[in-house]
């Protein structure tokens, strides 16, 4: 969130954008991850909560990878917006570096885990392709941002960090897209309410991250 030297309108827009990303990321990190840490997958599956039913009957190692994916993704979502706070970078660079290492570590854990379980998703081959591509790009961008920072190429580092965050934010957009898609499935296509989630979920493997990356590239080109 760099605001120095910008017109008032753009400064306000960036501040509002920062708080939107920070609060929405924290909200999803809390409400989408905490239930999996406070109840078993079997209990959540009985409550029809989230993706629990898809993994409750899986082998223990698959469940462990699933937990690594959601916990790592939750941490990345919660801390990544702090990396775009110009005041933190300028006044307490050590905090920026520490939070950056935490964010990259969380992305790597969640990205590798996401790549492993991509073939087990509920959207079939489209989901495998969409979520698999998301995981690969997420890992690529996170590593590229880290490598650029280590060679002190901070311009490249910020650009790769923006792309990495666009992939991280897929965790928020997936949930935001599901809501209108479920209503559309019921209202426009006559899908039964109990089948609306499965119908909507078939569209999100690419929808949750491709628009994010396009917007990120647009912003980077303007910058």
PDB file of C-alpha atoms in Angstrom:
ATOM      1  CA  UNK A   1       0.000   0.000   0.000  1.00  0.00           C
ATOM      2  CA  UNK A   2       2.167   2.844  -1.317  1.00  0.00           C
ATOM      3  CA  UNK A   3       0.410   6.217  -1.044  1.00  0.00           C
ATOM      4  CA  UNK A   4       3.184   8.805  -1.070  1.00  0.00           C
ATOM      5  CA  UNK A   5       2.996  11.248  -3.962  1.00  0.00           C
ATOM      6  CA  UNK A   6      -0.341   9.975  -5.250  1.00  0.00           C
ATOM      7  CA  UNK A   7      -3.437  12.126  -5.890  1.00  0.00           C
ATOM      8  CA  UNK A   8      -5.893  12.170  -2.989  1.00  0.00           C
ATOM      9  CA  UNK A   9      -8.396   9.973  -4.819  1.00  0.00           C
ATOM     10  CA  UNK A  10      -5.858   7.257  -5.523  1.00  0.00           C
ATOM     11  CA  UNK A  11      -4.510   7.423  -1.975  1.00  0.00           C
ATOM     12  CA  UNK A  12      -8.007   6.909  -0.604  1.00  0.00           C
ATOM     13  CA  UNK A  13      -8.599   4.060  -3.025  1.00  0.00           C
ATOM     14  CA  UNK A  14      -5.412   2.308  -1.980  1.00  0.00           C
ATOM     15  CA  UNK A  15      -6.176   2.715   1.708  1.00  0.00           C
ATOM     16  CA  UNK A  16      -9.679   1.307   1.231  1.00  0.00           C
ATOM     17  CA  UNK A  17      -8.282  -1.500  -0.893  1.00  0.00           C
ATOM     18  CA  UNK A  18      -5.738  -2.372   1.766  1.00  0.00           C
ATOM     19  CA  UNK A  19      -8.390  -2.600   4.468  1.00  0.00           C
ATOM     20  CA  UNK A  20     -10.701  -4.614   2.237  1.00  0.00           C
ATOM     21  CA  UNK A  21      -7.986  -7.182   1.548  1.00  0.00           C
ATOM     22  CA  UNK A  22      -6.854  -7.220   5.180  1.00  0.00           C
ATOM     23  CA  UNK A  23     -10.333  -7.656   6.666  1.00  0.00           C
ATOM     24  CA  UNK A  24     -11.683 -10.080   4.063  1.00  0.00           C
ATOM     25  CA  UNK A  25      -8.523 -12.178   4.278  1.00  0.00           C
ATOM     26  CA  UNK A  26      -8.690 -12.261   8.072  1.00  0.00           C
ATOM     27  CA  UNK A  27     -12.402 -13.120   7.984  1.00  0.00           C
ATOM     28  CA  UNK A  28     -11.933 -16.066   5.650  1.00  0.00           C
ATOM     29  CA  UNK A  29      -8.867 -17.207   7.575  1.00  0.00           C
ATOM     30  CA  UNK A  30     -10.959 -17.220  10.755  1.00  0.00           C
ATOM     31  CA  UNK A  31     -14.334 -18.527   9.618  1.00  0.00           C
ATOM     32  CA  UNK A  32     -13.116 -21.002   6.995  1.00  0.00           C
ATOM     33  CA  UNK A  33     -10.184 -22.459   8.933  1.00  0.00           C
ATOM     34  CA  UNK A  34     -11.143 -22.364  12.620  1.00  0.00           C
ATOM     35  CA  UNK A  35     -14.010 -24.903  12.285  1.00  0.00           C
ATOM     36  CA  UNK A  36     -11.520 -27.498  11.019  1.00  0.00           C
ATOM     37  CA  UNK A  37      -9.355 -26.892  14.080  1.00  0.00           C
ATOM     38  CA  UNK A  38     -12.181 -27.212  16.591  1.00  0.00           C
ATOM     39  CA  UNK A  39     -14.007 -30.305  15.291  1.00  0.00           C
ATOM     40  CA  UNK A  40     -13.128 -33.480  13.438  1.00  0.00           C
ATOM     41  CA  UNK A  41     -13.784 -33.925   9.747  1.00  0.00           C
ATOM     42  CA  UNK A  42     -16.370 -36.562  10.550  1.00  0.00           C
ATOM     43  CA  UNK A  43     -18.234 -34.193  12.864  1.00  0.00           C
ATOM     44  CA  UNK A  44     -18.116 -31.418  10.287  1.00  0.00           C
ATOM     45  CA  UNK A  45     -19.270 -33.803   7.558  1.00  0.00           C
ATOM     46  CA  UNK A  46     -22.322 -34.695   9.663  1.00  0.00           C
ATOM     47  CA  UNK A  47     -23.062 -30.967   9.882  1.00  0.00           C
ATOM     48  CA  UNK A  48     -22.536 -30.645   6.125  1.00  0.00           C
ATOM     49  CA  UNK A  49     -19.856 -28.002   6.768  1.00  0.00           C
ATOM     50  CA  UNK A  50     -17.587 -26.898   3.928  1.00  0.00           C
ATOM     51  CA  UNK A  51     -15.542 -29.587   2.214  1.00  0.00           C
ATOM     52  CA  UNK A  52     -15.418 -31.891   5.229  1.00  0.00           C
ATOM     53  CA  UNK A  53     -17.608 -34.557   3.639  1.00  0.00           C
ATOM     54  CA  UNK A  54     -15.178 -34.902   0.722  1.00  0.00           C
ATOM     55  CA  UNK A  55     -12.267 -35.721   3.038  1.00  0.00           C
ATOM     56  CA  UNK A  56     -13.826 -37.353   6.114  1.00  0.00           C
ATOM     57  CA  UNK A  57     -13.519 -40.825   4.585  1.00  0.00           C
ATOM     58  CA  UNK A  58     -10.076 -40.335   3.062  1.00  0.00           C
ATOM     59  CA  UNK A  59      -6.883 -41.957   4.380  1.00  0.00           C
ATOM     60  CA  UNK A  60      -5.116 -40.222   7.259  1.00  0.00           C
ATOM     61  CA  UNK A  61      -2.321 -38.880   5.045  1.00  0.00           C
ATOM     62  CA  UNK A  62      -4.837 -37.229   2.705  1.00  0.00           C
ATOM     63  CA  UNK A  63      -6.549 -35.601   5.673  1.00  0.00           C
ATOM     64  CA  UNK A  64      -3.170 -34.373   6.951  1.00  0.00           C
ATOM     65  CA  UNK A  65      -2.399 -32.822   3.557  1.00  0.00           C
ATOM     66  CA  UNK A  66      -5.856 -31.233   3.497  1.00  0.00           C
ATOM     67  CA  UNK A  67      -5.250 -29.681   6.921  1.00  0.00           C
ATOM     68  CA  UNK A  68      -1.838 -28.419   5.792  1.00  0.00           C
ATOM     69  CA  UNK A  69      -3.501 -26.792   2.787  1.00  0.00           C
ATOM     70  CA  UNK A  70      -6.241 -24.985   4.682  1.00  0.00           C
ATOM     71  CA  UNK A  71      -4.078 -23.934   7.639  1.00  0.00           C
ATOM     72  CA  UNK A  72      -1.235 -22.733   5.416  1.00  0.00           C
ATOM     73  CA  UNK A  73      -3.678 -20.893   3.196  1.00  0.00           C
ATOM     74  CA  UNK A  74      -5.368 -19.303   6.202  1.00  0.00           C
ATOM     75  CA  UNK A  75      -2.064 -18.030   7.573  1.00  0.00           C
ATOM     76  CA  UNK A  76      -1.056 -16.661   4.166  1.00  0.00           C
ATOM     77  CA  UNK A  77      -4.394 -14.872   3.826  1.00  0.00           C
ATOM     78  CA  UNK A  78      -4.175 -13.379   7.300  1.00  0.00           C
ATOM     79  CA  UNK A  79      -0.625 -12.013   7.109  1.00  0.00           C
ATOM     80  CA  UNK A  80      -0.044 -11.218   3.420  1.00  0.00           C
ATOM     81  CA  UNK A  81      -1.897  -7.854   3.376  1.00  0.00           C
ATOM     82  CA  UNK A  82       0.564  -6.538   5.961  1.00  0.00           C
ATOM     83  CA  UNK A  83       3.282  -6.793   3.328  1.00  0.00           C
ATOM     84  CA  UNK A  84       1.623  -4.032   1.330  1.00  0.00           C
ATOM     85  CA  UNK A  85       1.589  -1.554   4.226  1.00  0.00           C
ATOM     86  CA  UNK A  86       4.142   1.113   3.283  1.00  0.00           C
ATOM     87  CA  UNK A  87       4.508   2.323   6.873  1.00  0.00           C
ATOM     88  CA  UNK A  88       5.560  -1.105   8.087  1.00  0.00           C
ATOM     89  CA  UNK A  89       8.101  -1.462   5.279  1.00  0.00           C
ATOM     90  CA  UNK A  90       9.550   1.987   5.962  1.00  0.00           C
ATOM     91  CA  UNK A  91       9.461   2.133   9.760  1.00  0.00           C
ATOM     92  CA  UNK A  92       9.943  -1.476  10.847  1.00  0.00           C
ATOM     93  CA  UNK A  93      11.558  -3.337   7.938  1.00  0.00           C
ATOM     94  CA  UNK A  94      12.438  -6.226  10.234  1.00  0.00           C
ATOM     95  CA  UNK A  95       8.719  -6.863  10.779  1.00  0.00           C
ATOM     96  CA  UNK A  96       8.182  -6.722   7.026  1.00  0.00           C
ATOM     97  CA  UNK A  97      10.905  -9.320   6.459  1.00  0.00           C
ATOM     98  CA  UNK A  98       9.668 -11.594   9.249  1.00  0.00           C
ATOM     99  CA  UNK A  99       6.050 -11.465   8.116  1.00  0.00           C
ATOM    100  CA  UNK A 100       7.222 -12.027   4.550  1.00  0.00           C
ATOM    101  CA  UNK A 101       9.043 -15.201   5.528  1.00  0.00           C
ATOM    102  CA  UNK A 102       5.955 -16.436   7.376  1.00  0.00           C
ATOM    103  CA  UNK A 103       3.748 -15.647   4.378  1.00  0.00           C
ATOM    104  CA  UNK A 104       6.045 -17.382   1.884  1.00  0.00           C
ATOM    105  CA  UNK A 105       6.413 -20.434   4.135  1.00  0.00           C
ATOM    106  CA  UNK A 106       2.629 -20.648   4.484  1.00  0.00           C
ATOM    107  CA  UNK A 107       2.189 -20.298   0.702  1.00  0.00           C
ATOM    108  CA  UNK A 108       4.704 -23.047   0.027  1.00  0.00           C
ATOM    109  CA  UNK A 109       3.092 -25.433   2.504  1.00  0.00           C
ATOM    110  CA  UNK A 110      -0.423 -24.710   1.269  1.00  0.00           C
ATOM    111  CA  UNK A 111       0.615 -24.696  -2.392  1.00  0.00           C
ATOM    112  CA  UNK A 112       2.376 -28.065  -2.249  1.00  0.00           C
ATOM    113  CA  UNK A 113      -0.522 -29.547  -0.282  1.00  0.00           C
ATOM    114  CA  UNK A 114      -3.021 -28.066  -2.752  1.00  0.00           C
ATOM    115  CA  UNK A 115      -1.132 -29.614  -5.650  1.00  0.00           C
ATOM    116  CA  UNK A 116      -1.223 -33.021  -3.959  1.00  0.00           C
ATOM    117  CA  UNK A 117      -4.964 -32.980  -3.278  1.00  0.00           C
ATOM    118  CA  UNK A 118      -5.999 -31.238  -6.528  1.00  0.00           C
ATOM    119  CA  UNK A 119      -6.933 -34.588  -8.158  1.00  0.00           C
ATOM    120  CA  UNK A 120      -9.241 -35.311  -5.195  1.00  0.00           C
ATOM    121  CA  UNK A 121     -11.344 -32.161  -5.568  1.00  0.00           C
ATOM    122  CA  UNK A 122     -15.131 -32.167  -5.968  1.00  0.00           C
ATOM    123  CA  UNK A 123     -15.172 -30.541  -9.406  1.00  0.00           C
ATOM    124  CA  UNK A 124     -13.642 -33.436 -11.350  1.00  0.00           C
ATOM    125  CA  UNK A 125     -11.089 -32.950 -14.153  1.00  0.00           C
ATOM    126  CA  UNK A 126     -11.847 -29.224 -14.409  1.00  0.00           C
ATOM    127  CA  UNK A 127     -11.077 -28.889 -10.726  1.00  0.00           C
ATOM    128  CA  UNK A 128      -7.863 -30.856 -11.063  1.00  0.00           C
ATOM    129  CA  UNK A 129      -6.720 -28.554 -13.865  1.00  0.00           C
ATOM    130  CA  UNK A 130      -7.892 -25.335 -12.213  1.00  0.00           C
ATOM    131  CA  UNK A 131      -6.713 -25.990  -8.693  1.00  0.00           C
ATOM    132  CA  UNK A 132      -3.546 -27.665  -9.957  1.00  0.00           C
ATOM    133  CA  UNK A 133      -2.652 -24.635 -12.064  1.00  0.00           C
ATOM    134  CA  UNK A 134      -3.416 -22.375  -9.111  1.00  0.00           C
ATOM    135  CA  UNK A 135      -1.032 -24.341  -6.894  1.00  0.00           C
ATOM    136  CA  UNK A 136       1.778 -24.319  -9.471  1.00  0.00           C
ATOM    137  CA  UNK A 137       1.503 -20.577 -10.114  1.00  0.00           C
ATOM    138  CA  UNK A 138       1.198 -19.846  -6.405  1.00  0.00           C
ATOM    139  CA  UNK A 139       4.429 -21.717  -5.687  1.00  0.00           C
ATOM    140  CA  UNK A 140       6.179 -20.100  -8.652  1.00  0.00           C
ATOM    141  CA  UNK A 141       5.233 -16.548  -7.676  1.00  0.00           C
ATOM    142  CA  UNK A 142       6.049 -17.023  -3.989  1.00  0.00           C
ATOM    143  CA  UNK A 143       9.498 -18.447  -4.745  1.00  0.00           C
ATOM    144  CA  UNK A 144      10.168 -15.722  -7.333  1.00  0.00           C
ATOM    145  CA  UNK A 145       9.239 -13.012  -4.796  1.00  0.00           C
ATOM    146  CA  UNK A 146      11.552 -14.552  -2.201  1.00  0.00           C
ATOM    147  CA  UNK A 147      14.455 -14.902  -4.632  1.00  0.00           C
ATOM    148  CA  UNK A 148      14.064 -11.313  -5.841  1.00  0.00           C
ATOM    149  CA  UNK A 149      14.133 -10.047  -2.246  1.00  0.00           C
ATOM    150  CA  UNK A 150      17.283 -12.040  -1.485  1.00  0.00           C
ATOM    151  CA  UNK A 151      19.118 -10.495  -4.420  1.00  0.00           C
ATOM    152  CA  UNK A 152      17.749  -7.093  -3.310  1.00  0.00           C
ATOM    153  CA  UNK A 153      15.810  -6.505  -6.490  1.00  0.00           C
ATOM    154  CA  UNK A 154      12.921  -4.917  -4.641  1.00  0.00           C
ATOM    155  CA  UNK A 155      11.077  -3.760  -7.751  1.00  0.00           C
ATOM    156  CA  UNK A 156      10.840  -7.330  -9.021  1.00  0.00           C
ATOM    157  CA  UNK A 157      10.120  -8.531  -5.483  1.00  0.00           C
ATOM    158  CA  UNK A 158       7.050  -6.297  -5.163  1.00  0.00           C
ATOM    159  CA  UNK A 159       5.737  -7.348  -8.573  1.00  0.00           C
ATOM    160  CA  UNK A 160       6.077 -11.055  -7.794  1.00  0.00           C
ATOM    161  CA  UNK A 161       4.563 -10.449  -4.346  1.00  0.00           C
ATOM    162  CA  UNK A 162       1.481  -8.871  -5.946  1.00  0.00           C
ATOM    163  CA  UNK A 163       1.074 -11.924  -8.173  1.00  0.00           C
ATOM    164  CA  UNK A 164       1.557 -14.276  -5.234  1.00  0.00           C
ATOM    165  CA  UNK A 165      -1.104 -12.411  -3.263  1.00  0.00           C
ATOM    166  CA  UNK A 166      -3.483 -12.630  -6.225  1.00  0.00           C
ATOM    167  CA  UNK A 167      -3.156 -16.413  -5.951  1.00  0.00           C
ATOM    168  CA  UNK A 168      -3.503 -16.316  -2.164  1.00  0.00           C
ATOM    169  CA  UNK A 169      -6.692 -14.280  -2.473  1.00  0.00           C
ATOM    170  CA  UNK A 170      -8.271 -17.123  -4.431  1.00  0.00           C
ATOM    171  CA  UNK A 171      -9.284 -18.458  -1.016  1.00  0.00           C
ATOM    172  CA  UNK A 172     -11.529 -15.438  -0.567  1.00  0.00           C
ATOM    173  CA  UNK A 173     -12.818 -15.236  -4.128  1.00  0.00           C
ATOM    174  CA  UNK A 174     -13.735 -18.921  -4.183  1.00  0.00           C
ATOM    175  CA  UNK A 175     -16.159 -18.296  -1.342  1.00  0.00           C
ATOM    176  CA  UNK A 176     -17.440 -15.010  -2.750  1.00  0.00           C
ATOM    177  CA  UNK A 177     -18.136 -16.596  -6.140  1.00  0.00           C
ATOM    178  CA  UNK A 178     -19.954 -19.557  -4.603  1.00  0.00           C
ATOM    179  CA  UNK A 179     -22.726 -17.387  -3.170  1.00  0.00           C
ATOM    180  CA  UNK A 180     -24.038 -15.838  -6.441  1.00  0.00           C
ATOM    181  CA  UNK A 181     -23.330 -19.045  -8.351  1.00  0.00           C
ATOM    182  CA  UNK A 182     -25.473 -21.064  -5.948  1.00  0.00           C
ATOM    183  CA  UNK A 183     -28.318 -18.548  -6.228  1.00  0.00           C
ATOM    184  CA  UNK A 184     -27.973 -18.610 -10.018  1.00  0.00           C
ATOM    185  CA  UNK A 185     -28.049 -22.403 -10.075  1.00  0.00           C
ATOM    186  CA  UNK A 186     -31.269 -22.454  -8.069  1.00  0.00           C
ATOM    187  CA  UNK A 187     -33.024 -19.428  -9.572  1.00  0.00           C
ATOM    188  CA  UNK A 188     -31.973 -19.577 -13.217  1.00  0.00           C
ATOM    189  CA  UNK A 189     -31.229 -23.223 -13.882  1.00  0.00           C
ATOM    190  CA  UNK A 190     -33.704 -24.861 -11.546  1.00  0.00           C
ATOM    191  CA  UNK A 191     -31.128 -26.836  -9.613  1.00  0.00           C
ATOM    192  CA  UNK A 192     -32.376 -28.330  -6.345  1.00  0.00           C
ATOM    193  CA  UNK A 193     -31.070 -26.422  -3.299  1.00  0.00           C
ATOM    194  CA  UNK A 194     -29.243 -29.493  -1.990  1.00  0.00           C
ATOM    195  CA  UNK A 195     -27.339 -29.737  -5.293  1.00  0.00           C
ATOM    196  CA  UNK A 196     -26.587 -26.028  -5.651  1.00  0.00           C
ATOM    197  CA  UNK A 197     -23.196 -26.181  -3.926  1.00  0.00           C
ATOM    198  CA  UNK A 198     -21.906 -28.976  -6.160  1.00  0.00           C
ATOM    199  CA  UNK A 199     -23.140 -27.167  -9.272  1.00  0.00           C
ATOM    200  CA  UNK A 200     -21.564 -23.868  -8.248  1.00  0.00           C
ATOM    201  CA  UNK A 201     -18.323 -25.506  -7.164  1.00  0.00           C
ATOM    202  CA  UNK A 202     -17.772 -26.828 -10.686  1.00  0.00           C
ATOM    203  CA  UNK A 203     -17.212 -23.241 -11.896  1.00  0.00           C
ATOM    204  CA  UNK A 204     -14.799 -21.953  -9.259  1.00  0.00           C
ATOM    205  CA  UNK A 205     -11.545 -23.880  -9.962  1.00  0.00           C
ATOM    206  CA  UNK A 206     -10.541 -21.256 -12.541  1.00  0.00           C
ATOM    207  CA  UNK A 207     -12.938 -18.458 -11.613  1.00  0.00           C
ATOM    208  CA  UNK A 208     -11.407 -18.045  -8.153  1.00  0.00           C
ATOM    209  CA  UNK A 209      -7.955 -17.059  -9.448  1.00  0.00           C
ATOM    210  CA  UNK A 210      -7.863 -16.175 -13.165  1.00  0.00           C
ATOM    211  CA  UNK A 211      -9.669 -12.799 -12.712  1.00  0.00           C
ATOM    212  CA  UNK A 212      -7.386 -12.063  -9.731  1.00  0.00           C
ATOM    213  CA  UNK A 213      -4.287 -12.545 -11.839  1.00  0.00           C
ATOM    214  CA  UNK A 214      -5.677 -10.472 -14.707  1.00  0.00           C
ATOM    215  CA  UNK A 215      -6.445  -7.601 -12.322  1.00  0.00           C
ATOM    216  CA  UNK A 216      -2.985  -7.920 -10.752  1.00  0.00           C
ATOM    217  CA  UNK A 217      -1.305  -7.728 -14.159  1.00  0.00           C
ATOM    218  CA  UNK A 218      -3.444  -4.724 -15.102  1.00  0.00           C
ATOM    219  CA  UNK A 219      -2.431  -2.920 -11.892  1.00  0.00           C
ATOM    220  CA  UNK A 220       1.227  -3.799 -12.383  1.00  0.00           C
ATOM    221  CA  UNK A 221       1.224  -2.482 -15.947  1.00  0.00           C
ATOM    222  CA  UNK A 222      -0.357   0.775 -14.788  1.00  0.00           C
ATOM    223  CA  UNK A 223       2.290   1.082 -12.092  1.00  0.00           C
TER     224      UNK A 223
END
